GROMACS .gro file of C-alpha atoms in nm:
model
  459
    1PHE     CA    1   1.033  -2.291   0.746
    2SER     CA    2   1.009  -2.278   1.124
    3ASP     CA    3   0.904  -2.563   1.352
    4GLU     CA    4   0.864  -2.317   1.637
    5LEU     CA    5   0.611  -2.106   1.447
    6ASN     CA    6   0.420  -2.408   1.325
    7ASN     CA    7   0.422  -2.610   1.645
    8LYS     CA    8   0.376  -2.353   1.919
    9PHE     CA    9   0.099  -2.124   1.797
   10ASP     CA   10  -0.265  -2.229   1.778
   11PHE     CA   11  -0.515  -2.056   1.554
   12LYS     CA   12  -0.855  -2.084   1.715
   13GLU     CA   13  -1.085  -2.079   1.410
   14ARG     CA   14  -1.096  -2.174   1.043
   15TYR     CA   15  -1.092  -1.801   0.961
   16ALA     CA   16  -0.857  -1.616   1.192
   17THR     CA   17  -0.999  -1.307   1.360
   18GLN     CA   18  -0.812  -0.978   1.353
   19GLN     CA   19  -0.701  -1.041   1.710
   20ASP     CA   20  -0.574  -1.391   1.628
   21SER     CA   21  -0.381  -1.260   1.329
   22LEU     CA   22  -0.225  -0.981   1.536
   23GLU     CA   23  -0.130  -1.226   1.810
   24TYR     CA   24   0.034  -1.454   1.554
   25LEU     CA   25   0.234  -1.171   1.397
   26ASN     CA   26   0.359  -1.057   1.736
   27TYR     CA   27   0.440  -1.415   1.833
   28ALA     CA   28   0.633  -1.465   1.507
   29ALA     CA   29   0.823  -1.138   1.549
   30ASP     CA   30   0.923  -1.238   1.901
   31ALA     CA   31   1.015  -1.596   1.809
   32LEU     CA   32   1.233  -1.478   1.519
   33ASP     CA   33   1.376  -1.182   1.716
   34MET     CA   34   1.252  -0.930   1.459
   35HIS     CA   35   1.122  -0.650   1.679
   36LYS     CA   36   1.470  -0.502   1.713
   37ASP     CA   37   1.463  -0.430   1.338
   38MET     CA   38   1.118  -0.267   1.337
   39ARG     CA   39   1.016   0.095   1.391
   40PHE     CA   40   0.652   0.150   1.480
   41GLU     CA   41   0.434   0.465   1.480
   42ARG     CA   42   0.613   0.597   1.172
   43ARG     CA   43   0.407   0.679   0.865
   44VAL     CA   44   0.611   0.710   0.546
   45THR     CA   45   0.519   1.020   0.345
   46ALA     CA   46   0.775   1.013   0.063
   47ALA     CA   47   1.047   0.800  -0.090
   48LYS     CA   48   1.275   0.946  -0.356
   49TYR     CA   49   1.556   0.789  -0.557
   50ASN     CA   50   1.884   0.980  -0.562
   51GLU     CA   51   2.045   0.881  -0.893
   52SER     CA   52   2.389   1.025  -0.821
   53GLU     CA   53   2.419   0.831  -0.494
   54GLY     CA   54   2.221   0.523  -0.596
   55GLN     CA   55   2.020   0.556  -0.275
   56TRP     CA   56   1.655   0.585  -0.177
   57ASN     CA   57   1.574   0.863   0.069
   58VAL     CA   58   1.268   0.789   0.280
   59GLU     CA   59   1.081   1.062   0.467
   60VAL     CA   60   0.863   0.987   0.770
   61GLU     CA   61   0.574   1.191   0.907
   62ASN     CA   62   0.749   1.257   1.239
   63GLY     CA   63   1.039   1.428   1.061
   64GLU     CA   64   1.281   1.135   1.056
   65ASN     CA   65   1.468   1.048   0.736
   66TYR     CA   66   1.621   0.719   0.630
   67SER     CA   67   1.841   0.620   0.339
   68CYS     CA   68   1.872   0.276   0.186
   69ARG     CA   69   2.011   0.103  -0.119
   70PHE     CA   70   1.705  -0.120  -0.159
   71LEU     CA   71   1.346  -0.016  -0.092
   72VAL     CA   72   1.068  -0.274  -0.053
   73SER     CA   73   0.703  -0.177  -0.041
   74ALA     CA   74   0.502  -0.421   0.168
   75SER     CA   75   0.200  -0.196   0.207
   76GLY     CA   76  -0.073  -0.444   0.120
   77LEU     CA   77  -0.346  -0.485  -0.141
   78LEU     CA   78  -0.625  -0.359   0.083
   79SER     CA   79  -0.482  -0.111   0.331
   80VAL     CA   80  -0.621   0.230   0.228
   81PRO     CA   81  -0.986   0.254   0.335
   82TYR     CA   82  -1.216   0.443   0.101
   83LYS     CA   83  -1.483   0.684   0.223
   84PRO     CA   84  -1.687   0.833  -0.064
   85PRO     CA   85  -1.669   1.213  -0.080
   86PHE     CA   86  -2.039   1.272  -0.027
   87LYS     CA   87  -2.151   1.633  -0.006
   88ASN     CA   88  -2.149   1.765   0.354
   89SER     CA   89  -1.997   1.440   0.478
   90ASP     CA   90  -1.879   1.606   0.801
   91SER     CA   91  -2.219   1.747   0.890
   92PHE     CA   92  -2.355   1.432   1.059
   93LYS     CA   93  -2.402   1.492   1.432
   94GLY     CA   94  -2.395   1.127   1.534
   95GLN     CA   95  -2.109   0.874   1.532
   96THR     CA   96  -1.934   0.782   1.207
   97TYR     CA   97  -1.726   0.469   1.147
   98VAL     CA   98  -1.534   0.344   0.844
   99THR     CA   99  -1.501  -0.034   0.848
  100GLY     CA  100  -1.141  -0.022   0.727
  101ASN     CA  101  -1.051   0.204   1.023
  102TRP     CA  102  -1.250   0.024   1.290
  103PRO     CA  103  -1.157   0.141   1.642
  104GLU     CA  104  -0.985  -0.084   1.894
  105GLU     CA  105  -1.242   0.004   2.159
  106PRO     CA  106  -1.576  -0.181   2.133
  107VAL     CA  107  -1.859   0.017   1.976
  108ASP     CA  108  -2.188   0.008   2.166
  109PHE     CA  109  -2.481  -0.030   1.926
  110THR     CA  110  -2.740  -0.094   2.196
  111ASN     CA  111  -3.072   0.064   2.095
  112LYS     CA  112  -2.899   0.271   1.827
  113ARG     CA  113  -3.040   0.352   1.484
  114VAL     CA  114  -2.767   0.257   1.238
  115ALA     CA  115  -2.719   0.330   0.868
  116VAL     CA  116  -2.480   0.101   0.680
  117ILE     CA  117  -2.360   0.232   0.344
  118GLY     CA  118  -2.240  -0.056   0.128
  119ALA     CA  119  -2.318  -0.422   0.065
  120GLY     CA  120  -1.973  -0.572   0.000
  121ALA     CA  121  -1.745  -0.791   0.208
  122THR     CA  122  -1.719  -0.562   0.512
  123ALA     CA  123  -2.094  -0.494   0.519
  124VAL     CA  124  -2.154  -0.869   0.502
  125GLN     CA  125  -1.947  -0.908   0.819
  126VAL     CA  126  -2.081  -0.604   1.004
  127ILE     CA  127  -2.457  -0.619   0.947
  128PRO     CA  128  -2.542  -0.951   1.119
  129ILE     CA  129  -2.340  -0.851   1.429
  130VAL     CA  130  -2.472  -0.497   1.460
  131ALA     CA  131  -2.829  -0.623   1.414
  132HIS     CA  132  -2.810  -0.810   1.746
  133GLU     CA  133  -2.781  -0.482   1.940
  134ALA     CA  134  -2.917  -0.199   1.729
  135SER     CA  135  -3.280  -0.096   1.741
  136GLN     CA  136  -3.274  -0.039   1.364
  137VAL     CA  137  -3.026  -0.119   1.088
  138THR     CA  138  -3.087   0.039   0.747
  139VAL     CA  139  -2.864  -0.095   0.470
  140PHE     CA  140  -2.803   0.123   0.163
  141GLN     CA  141  -2.714  -0.113  -0.122
  142ARG     CA  142  -2.585  -0.003  -0.463
  143THR     CA  143  -2.488  -0.344  -0.601
  144PRO     CA  144  -2.598  -0.677  -0.454
  145ASN     CA  145  -2.337  -0.950  -0.415
  146TYR     CA  146  -2.329  -1.327  -0.436
  147VAL     CA  147  -2.257  -1.398  -0.069
  148LEU     CA  148  -2.125  -1.751  -0.024
  149PRO     CA  149  -2.147  -1.929   0.313
  150ALA     CA  150  -1.813  -1.907   0.493
  151ARG     CA  151  -1.881  -2.198   0.732
  152ASN     CA  152  -1.643  -2.088   1.002
  153TYR     CA  153  -1.578  -2.328   1.290
  154PRO     CA  154  -1.346  -2.360   1.590
  155ILE     CA  155  -1.029  -2.564   1.541
  156THR     CA  156  -1.021  -2.846   1.793
  157ASP     CA  157  -0.703  -2.984   1.946
  158ALA     CA  158  -0.738  -3.297   1.732
  159HIS     CA  159  -0.774  -3.088   1.416
  160GLN     CA  160  -0.473  -2.876   1.515
  161LYS     CA  161  -0.263  -3.191   1.555
  162GLU     CA  162  -0.372  -3.310   1.213
  163ILE     CA  163  -0.277  -2.977   1.053
  164ARG     CA  164   0.068  -2.988   1.212
  165ALA     CA  165   0.125  -3.347   1.113
  166ASN     CA  166   0.036  -3.271   0.751
  167ARG     CA  167   0.165  -2.917   0.711
  168THR     CA  168   0.429  -3.012   0.452
  169GLN     CA  169   0.169  -3.179   0.232
  170ILE     CA  170  -0.071  -2.886   0.286
  171PHE     CA  171   0.186  -2.636   0.162
  172GLU     CA  172   0.287  -2.859  -0.129
  173LYS     CA  173  -0.076  -2.881  -0.235
  174CYS     CA  174  -0.096  -2.502  -0.265
  175ARG     CA  175   0.179  -2.484  -0.528
  176PRO     CA  176  -0.013  -2.631  -0.827
  177GLN     CA  177  -0.358  -2.495  -0.737
  178VAL     CA  178  -0.480  -2.209  -0.954
  179PHE     CA  179  -0.537  -1.974  -0.658
  180ALA     CA  180  -0.269  -2.128  -0.432
  181PHE     CA  181  -0.510  -2.296  -0.189
  182PRO     CA  182  -0.461  -2.647  -0.045
  183MET     CA  183  -0.741  -2.799  -0.248
  184ASP     CA  184  -0.805  -2.985  -0.570
  185ASP     CA  185  -0.916  -2.784  -0.871
  186ALA     CA  186  -1.227  -2.902  -1.050
  187THR     CA  187  -1.120  -3.071  -1.375
  188LYS     CA  188  -1.451  -3.104  -1.560
  189PRO     CA  189  -1.680  -2.833  -1.698
  190LEU     CA  190  -2.040  -2.808  -1.582
  191LYS     CA  191  -2.174  -2.928  -1.917
  192ASP     CA  192  -2.009  -3.267  -1.870
  193TYR     CA  193  -2.250  -3.346  -1.586
  194SER     CA  194  -2.615  -3.441  -1.586
  195GLU     CA  195  -2.860  -3.195  -1.434
  196GLU     CA  196  -2.893  -3.421  -1.130
  197ASP     CA  197  -2.516  -3.437  -1.077
  198ARG     CA  198  -2.481  -3.062  -1.124
  199ARG     CA  199  -2.729  -3.004  -0.845
  200ARG     CA  200  -2.557  -3.254  -0.619
  201ILE     CA  201  -2.217  -3.088  -0.674
  202LEU     CA  202  -2.357  -2.740  -0.615
  203GLU     CA  203  -2.529  -2.845  -0.294
  204TRP     CA  204  -2.201  -3.000  -0.178
  205GLY     CA  205  -2.014  -2.677  -0.258
  206TRP     CA  206  -2.272  -2.468  -0.073
  207GLU     CA  207  -2.253  -2.687   0.235
  208VAL     CA  208  -1.873  -2.711   0.251
  209GLY     CA  209  -1.857  -2.334   0.205
  210GLY     CA  210  -1.578  -2.089   0.149
  211VAL     CA  211  -1.384  -2.077  -0.176
  212ARG     CA  212  -1.430  -2.449  -0.231
  213PHE     CA  213  -1.763  -2.357  -0.390
  214THR     CA  214  -1.561  -2.160  -0.643
  215PHE     CA  215  -1.276  -2.396  -0.723
  216GLU     CA  216  -1.388  -2.750  -0.652
  217THR     CA  217  -1.724  -2.761  -0.832
  218PHE     CA  218  -1.678  -2.694  -1.205
  219SER     CA  219  -1.374  -2.595  -1.410
  220ASP     CA  220  -1.538  -2.344  -1.646
  221LEU     CA  221  -1.720  -2.098  -1.422
  222LEU     CA  222  -1.491  -1.806  -1.505
  223THR     CA  223  -1.489  -1.861  -1.880
  224ASP     CA  224  -1.822  -2.014  -1.988
  225ARG     CA  225  -2.115  -1.778  -1.947
  226GLU     CA  226  -2.383  -2.047  -1.977
  227SER     CA  227  -2.223  -2.253  -1.700
  228ASN     CA  228  -2.175  -1.939  -1.495
  229GLU     CA  229  -2.541  -1.844  -1.527
  230ILE     CA  230  -2.658  -2.188  -1.410
  231VAL     CA  231  -2.446  -2.155  -1.093
  232ALA     CA  232  -2.547  -1.790  -1.046
  233GLU     CA  233  -2.914  -1.890  -1.059
  234PHE     CA  234  -2.848  -2.162  -0.802
  235ILE     CA  235  -2.724  -1.893  -0.562
  236ARG     CA  236  -3.020  -1.668  -0.643
  237GLU     CA  237  -3.249  -1.957  -0.551
  238LYS     CA  238  -3.067  -1.982  -0.218
  239ILE     CA  239  -3.119  -1.610  -0.158
  240ARG     CA  240  -3.490  -1.638  -0.238
  241SER     CA  241  -3.526  -1.935  -0.007
  242ILE     CA  242  -3.347  -1.761   0.284
  243VAL     CA  243  -3.486  -1.406   0.263
  244LYS     CA  244  -3.855  -1.426   0.353
  245ASP     CA  245  -3.975  -1.103   0.193
  246PRO     CA  246  -3.989  -1.163  -0.185
  247ALA     CA  247  -3.929  -0.799  -0.276
  248THR     CA  248  -3.621  -0.776  -0.054
  249ALA     CA  249  -3.493  -1.109  -0.185
  250GLU     CA  250  -3.513  -0.989  -0.545
  251LEU     CA  251  -3.325  -0.670  -0.460
  252MET     CA  252  -3.050  -0.888  -0.313
  253CYS     CA  253  -3.025  -1.112  -0.621
  254PRO     CA  254  -2.739  -1.001  -0.849
  255ASP     CA  255  -2.823  -0.980  -1.220
  256TYR     CA  256  -2.465  -1.011  -1.339
  257ALA     CA  257  -2.221  -1.299  -1.381
  258LEU     CA  258  -2.087  -1.472  -1.073
  259PHE     CA  259  -1.726  -1.353  -1.009
  260ALA     CA  260  -1.769  -1.031  -1.212
  261LYS     CA  261  -1.728  -0.894  -0.859
  262ARG     CA  262  -1.551  -1.079  -0.582
  263PRO     CA  263  -1.815  -1.285  -0.397
  264PRO     CA  264  -1.788  -1.224  -0.022
  265LEU     CA  265  -1.804  -1.501   0.235
  266GLY     CA  266  -2.057  -1.448   0.510
  267HIS     CA  267  -2.231  -1.583   0.816
  268PHE     CA  268  -2.608  -1.527   0.843
  269TYR     CA  269  -2.599  -1.224   0.613
  270TYR     CA  270  -2.917  -1.306   0.422
  271GLU     CA  271  -3.083  -1.427   0.742
  272ALA     CA  272  -3.024  -1.086   0.900
  273PHE     CA  273  -3.277  -0.931   0.660
  274ASN     CA  274  -3.551  -1.148   0.812
  275ARG     CA  275  -3.514  -0.957   1.137
  276PRO     CA  276  -3.774  -0.686   1.204
  277ASN     CA  277  -3.500  -0.434   1.282
  278VAL     CA  278  -3.312  -0.472   0.950
  279SER     CA  279  -3.424  -0.309   0.625
  280LEU     CA  280  -3.277  -0.266   0.278
  281VAL     CA  281  -3.273   0.049   0.063
  282ASP     CA  282  -3.175   0.009  -0.301
  283VAL     CA  283  -2.971   0.311  -0.416
  284LYS     CA  284  -2.858   0.178  -0.753
  285ASN     CA  285  -3.088   0.412  -0.946
  286ASP     CA  286  -3.141   0.660  -0.665
  287PRO     CA  287  -2.788   0.724  -0.537
  288ILE     CA  288  -2.684   0.892  -0.216
  289THR     CA  289  -2.619   1.260  -0.283
  290GLU     CA  290  -2.531   1.408   0.055
  291ILE     CA  291  -2.497   1.355   0.428
  292THR     CA  292  -2.715   1.556   0.665
  293GLU     CA  293  -2.700   1.635   1.035
  294SER     CA  294  -2.925   1.339   1.114
  295GLY     CA  295  -2.874   1.101   0.821
  296LEU     CA  296  -2.848   1.120   0.444
  297LYS     CA  297  -3.028   1.208   0.123
  298THR     CA  298  -3.064   1.028  -0.206
  299ARG     CA  299  -3.183   1.203  -0.521
  300THR     CA  300  -3.548   1.151  -0.427
  301ARG     CA  301  -3.562   1.063  -0.056
  302GLU     CA  302  -3.433   1.173   0.281
  303PHE     CA  303  -3.343   0.937   0.566
  304SER     CA  304  -3.300   1.085   0.913
  305ASP     CA  305  -3.286   1.011   1.284
  306PHE     CA  306  -2.975   0.790   1.266
  307ASP     CA  307  -2.741   0.769   1.563
  308ILE     CA  308  -2.456   0.600   1.371
  309ILE     CA  309  -2.342   0.584   1.007
  310ILE     CA  310  -2.110   0.300   0.907
  311TYR     CA  311  -1.922   0.337   0.580
  312ALA     CA  312  -1.868  -0.019   0.454
  313THR     CA  313  -1.730   0.119   0.131
  314GLY     CA  314  -1.414  -0.082   0.079
  315PHE     CA  315  -1.060   0.017  -0.013
  316ASP     CA  316  -0.848   0.194  -0.269
  317ALA     CA  317  -0.713  -0.143  -0.376
  318GLY     CA  318  -0.397  -0.254  -0.550
  319THR     CA  319  -0.234   0.079  -0.630
  320GLY     CA  320  -0.377   0.290  -0.348
  321ALA     CA  321  -0.122   0.222  -0.075
  322ILE     CA  322   0.186   0.312  -0.281
  323ALA     CA  323   0.019   0.593  -0.478
  324ASN     CA  324  -0.077   0.764  -0.152
  325ILE     CA  325   0.294   0.795  -0.071
  326ASP     CA  326   0.507   1.033  -0.279
  327VAL     CA  327   0.730   0.768  -0.437
  328ARG     CA  328   0.961   0.905  -0.708
  329GLY     CA  329   1.214   0.717  -0.921
  330ARG     CA  330   1.453   0.818  -1.198
  331GLY     CA  331   1.401   1.169  -1.331
  332ASN     CA  332   1.173   1.250  -1.039
  333GLN     CA  333   0.906   1.026  -1.196
  334SER     CA  334   0.608   0.982  -0.962
  335VAL     CA  335   0.441   0.643  -0.912
  336ALA     CA  336   0.104   0.812  -0.865
  337ASP     CA  337   0.141   1.006  -1.191
  338ALA     CA  338   0.253   0.698  -1.382
  339TRP     CA  339  -0.036   0.488  -1.253
  340SER     CA  340  -0.291   0.759  -1.330
  341LYS     CA  341  -0.214   0.696  -1.699
  342SER     CA  342  -0.122   0.327  -1.714
  343VAL     CA  343  -0.042   0.053  -1.463
  344GLU     CA  344   0.257  -0.145  -1.584
  345THR     CA  345   0.470  -0.362  -1.356
  346TYR     CA  346   0.669  -0.677  -1.404
  347LEU     CA  347   0.536  -0.968  -1.197
  348GLY     CA  348   0.376  -0.714  -0.963
  349ILE     CA  349   0.724  -0.678  -0.810
  350PHE     CA  350   0.931  -0.449  -1.036
  351MET     CA  351   0.867  -0.115  -1.211
  352HIS     CA  352   1.060   0.041  -1.495
  353GLY     CA  353   1.217   0.369  -1.388
  354PHE     CA  354   1.236   0.271  -1.023
  355PRO     CA  355   1.577   0.111  -0.958
  356ASN     CA  356   1.626  -0.116  -0.655
  357PHE     CA  357   1.255  -0.080  -0.575
  358TYR     CA  358   1.051  -0.392  -0.505
  359MET     CA  359   0.682  -0.442  -0.431
  360ILE     CA  360   0.530  -0.727  -0.231
  361SER     CA  361   0.172  -0.786  -0.347
  362GLY     CA  362   0.207  -0.493  -0.583
  363PRO     CA  363  -0.036  -0.417  -0.866
  364GLN     CA  364  -0.066  -0.698  -1.123
  365ALA     CA  365   0.049  -0.965  -0.881
  366PRO     CA  366  -0.202  -1.248  -0.852
  367PHE     CA  367  -0.521  -1.217  -0.656
  368ALA     CA  368  -0.498  -1.549  -0.479
  369ASN     CA  369  -0.397  -1.697  -0.143
  370THR     CA  370  -0.198  -1.389  -0.048
  371PRO     CA  371   0.045  -1.540   0.209
  372MET     CA  372   0.157  -1.790  -0.054
  373ILE     CA  373   0.206  -1.513  -0.311
  374ILE     CA  374   0.401  -1.306  -0.058
  375GLU     CA  375   0.628  -1.597   0.032
  376LYS     CA  376   0.723  -1.661  -0.331
  377ALA     CA  377   0.774  -1.289  -0.402
  378VAL     CA  378   0.993  -1.243  -0.095
  379ASP     CA  379   1.204  -1.540  -0.204
  380LEU     CA  380   1.265  -1.377  -0.544
  381ILE     CA  381   1.339  -1.036  -0.389
  382GLY     CA  382   1.589  -1.187  -0.145
  383LYS     CA  383   1.767  -1.378  -0.420
  384SER     CA  384   1.769  -1.068  -0.640
  385ILE     CA  385   1.940  -0.861  -0.371
  386GLY     CA  386   2.181  -1.145  -0.298
  387ALA     CA  387   2.271  -1.172  -0.666
  388LEU     CA  388   2.349  -0.800  -0.680
  389TYR     CA  389   2.585  -0.825  -0.384
  390SER     CA  390   2.763  -1.131  -0.522
  391SER     CA  391   2.798  -0.985  -0.873
  392GLY     CA  392   2.928  -0.647  -0.761
  393ASN     CA  393   2.649  -0.463  -0.945
  394GLN     CA  394   2.487  -0.169  -0.774
  395VAL     CA  395   2.144  -0.148  -0.939
  396ILE     CA  396   1.867  -0.373  -1.062
  397GLU     CA  397   1.596  -0.224  -1.282
  398VAL     CA  398   1.347  -0.394  -1.509
  399LYS     CA  399   1.331  -0.278  -1.871
  400GLU     CA  400   1.020  -0.118  -2.013
  401GLU     CA  401   0.934  -0.397  -2.260
  402PRO     CA  402   0.878  -0.676  -2.001
  403CYS     CA  403   0.646  -0.445  -1.807
  404GLN     CA  404   0.444  -0.376  -2.119
  405GLN     CA  405   0.427  -0.746  -2.199
  406TRP     CA  406   0.319  -0.831  -1.844
  407ALA     CA  407   0.044  -0.567  -1.861
  408GLU     CA  408  -0.074  -0.711  -2.194
  409LEU     CA  409  -0.093  -1.056  -2.036
  410ILE     CA  410  -0.294  -0.919  -1.743
  411HIS     CA  411  -0.541  -0.749  -1.977
  412GLY     CA  412  -0.567  -1.054  -2.203
  413VAL     CA  413  -0.642  -1.293  -1.919
  414LEU     CA  414  -0.908  -1.062  -1.778
  415ALA     CA  415  -1.076  -1.022  -2.118
  416ALA     CA  416  -1.111  -1.400  -2.147
  417THR     CA  417  -1.316  -1.424  -1.826
  418VAL     CA  418  -1.638  -1.288  -1.677
  419LEU     CA  419  -1.420  -1.071  -1.452
  420ALA     CA  420  -1.408  -0.818  -1.736
  421ASP     CA  421  -1.774  -0.736  -1.662
  422GLY     CA  422  -1.660  -0.572  -1.338
  423ALA     CA  423  -1.593  -0.245  -1.520
  424GLU     CA  424  -1.968  -0.177  -1.519
  425LEU     CA  425  -2.013  -0.295  -1.160
  426HIS     CA  426  -1.774  -0.069  -0.968
  427SER     CA  427  -1.538  -0.363  -0.913
  428TRP     CA  428  -1.232  -0.289  -0.701
  429PHE     CA  429  -1.049  -0.555  -0.902
  430LEU     CA  430  -1.039  -0.287  -1.173
  431GLY     CA  431  -1.026   0.024  -0.955
  432ASN     CA  432  -1.382   0.115  -1.057
  433ASN     CA  433  -1.498   0.161  -0.698
  434ILE     CA  434  -1.301   0.486  -0.672
  435SER     CA  435  -1.435   0.790  -0.854
  436GLY     CA  436  -1.178   0.921  -1.103
  437LYS     CA  437  -0.940   0.626  -1.066
  438LEU     CA  438  -0.801   0.468  -1.381
  439SER     CA  439  -1.007   0.165  -1.484
  440THR     CA  440  -0.757  -0.116  -1.538
  441PRO     CA  441  -0.701  -0.471  -1.411
  442LEU     CA  442  -0.510  -0.447  -1.084
  443PHE     CA  443  -0.449  -0.819  -1.040
  444HIS     CA  444  -0.326  -1.121  -1.230
  445PHE     CA  445  -0.598  -1.383  -1.276
  446GLY     CA  446  -0.399  -1.620  -1.495
  447GLY     CA  447  -0.332  -1.868  -1.217
  448ALA     CA  448  -0.100  -1.856  -0.917
  449ASN     CA  449   0.056  -2.182  -1.031
  450TYR     CA  450   0.166  -2.028  -1.362
  451TYR     CA  451   0.280  -1.715  -1.179
  452PHE     CA  452   0.504  -1.929  -0.958
  453ASP     CA  453   0.655  -2.076  -1.275
  454ASP     CA  454   0.732  -1.724  -1.397
  455LEU     CA  455   0.898  -1.633  -1.067
  456GLU     CA  456   1.114  -1.943  -1.073
  457LYS     CA  457   1.243  -1.850  -1.420
  458GLU     CA  458   1.379  -1.526  -1.273
  459VAL     CA  459   1.572  -1.685  -0.987
   0.00000   0.00000   0.00000
C-alpha cells in the first residue's frame, strides 16, 4: 500500500534477521509518522470491560490507566517464552538463557561447556552457532524433528530490483495459496507419480529448501499417511546420510508423521552433530527431573560441569499472550478462565462475551504466512469499527453460535490431517508443550485462501 515502504527499504537476506526486522519496523513507523501514537516500556497487566459505560479500562504495570471504546490485541502467536518448571531451576550457578528472551548484548560462548534443553526450531538455530565457540555442547532432546534445509542467501541488488518490479504479482499470488505464500501449490498426489519422478521431485524440494518442500512437491502430504510416510522416510535417509554416527542419526530420526509437529527450517543443524564438541542425549524415556548447581539430572543420570544452560523450550503459543493478561469481558468473565475450559473464537478475531474486543492473530486464526493473515484481519477490524461509527451503534459482539461453529470447523479440519497426531508429541499447535494447558487446536489449518473468503463475507 506504500511505495515508500516498498521502494526505500532493503532486506538483506531471504530470511530477515531479528535486527533487519526491527530496522524495518522502525523505518515503517517513521515513514508513516506512527511513533507519535505509540507508548513504549508499558506492559499491560489487565483490561476490563465496563458494561455501564461501554468502555474498556486498561491497566499498565507502571500504574497508568487508559480507557477506550475499542480494544485490539496484537500480542502475537509466539510472544510468551516457556521455561519448564524443573525442580530447583534457580539453583544453577552458571549462566542461564531462554531463547525467547535472548539478551541484546552478545553472549560469549568461548571455551564454555553448554547444555541446550530442547530440539525444536530455536534449538535448530542456536546449536550450530554456539558450537563454533563452545568447548562442549550437550543437546538434551525429547522429541526429534524433521529439520528441512532453509537455504538462506543474501539478496543482491538485482534480486531486490526484481522483487520491487513484481511486488504486485507477488502479493496477488499469496491470496489463493493454501498457506498464503507466493508459490504454486502442488496439484497432484504422490501416488500419481512413478517412483523415479517422486525421487526427482523430493530432491528438487530438498535443494530449493524452505516451505517449498512442503507445498510444491505433492498435494496429499497432510492427509494421506502412505504418501506422508514415503516423504518422511526420504528425510530420514537425509539425516542418516548427514550425521556420521549411526546411533546418533537414529536418535535424530522422527518416528512419527511429517507435519504432526511443525518441521523447523535449519542451516547445518544435522552437520553440527558431526563435530567432536557436540553430543546428543535422548531424554524421551529418561526425562529431566531437576536442575543442579552445576547442571541437571534425569531420572537415571546426572550431568554436571556446565557453564551455561540454554532453554530452547519454545513458547506458550496461541492463547498464552492474552491469557497472561487479566482480560475480562461481560459479567467479569475472564479470557484465561474461558480458555482453560474451551477455546472458541470467531475467525480468530472475535470472542463471545467480549464486546468491542478484537484479536489480531488470535487463537484459531490460520497458521500460515502471518503478515498476510494480519493484513486481512486488520482490514476487517478497520471496516468493522468504521461500520459501527457510520451506523450509530455502540457495540459489536459476536454471538455464541458462530464461535461454536468455528471451533467445530477447526477441530474437524485438524482431525482430517496428520496434525492430529501432535497431541501425543507435545505439539505447540495444540498447546501440548505446556504442562496443564488445555489440549485443543490453536490454529486453523483449513487453508488461508478459504479463510480469506470467510473474512470477505463479513465485510
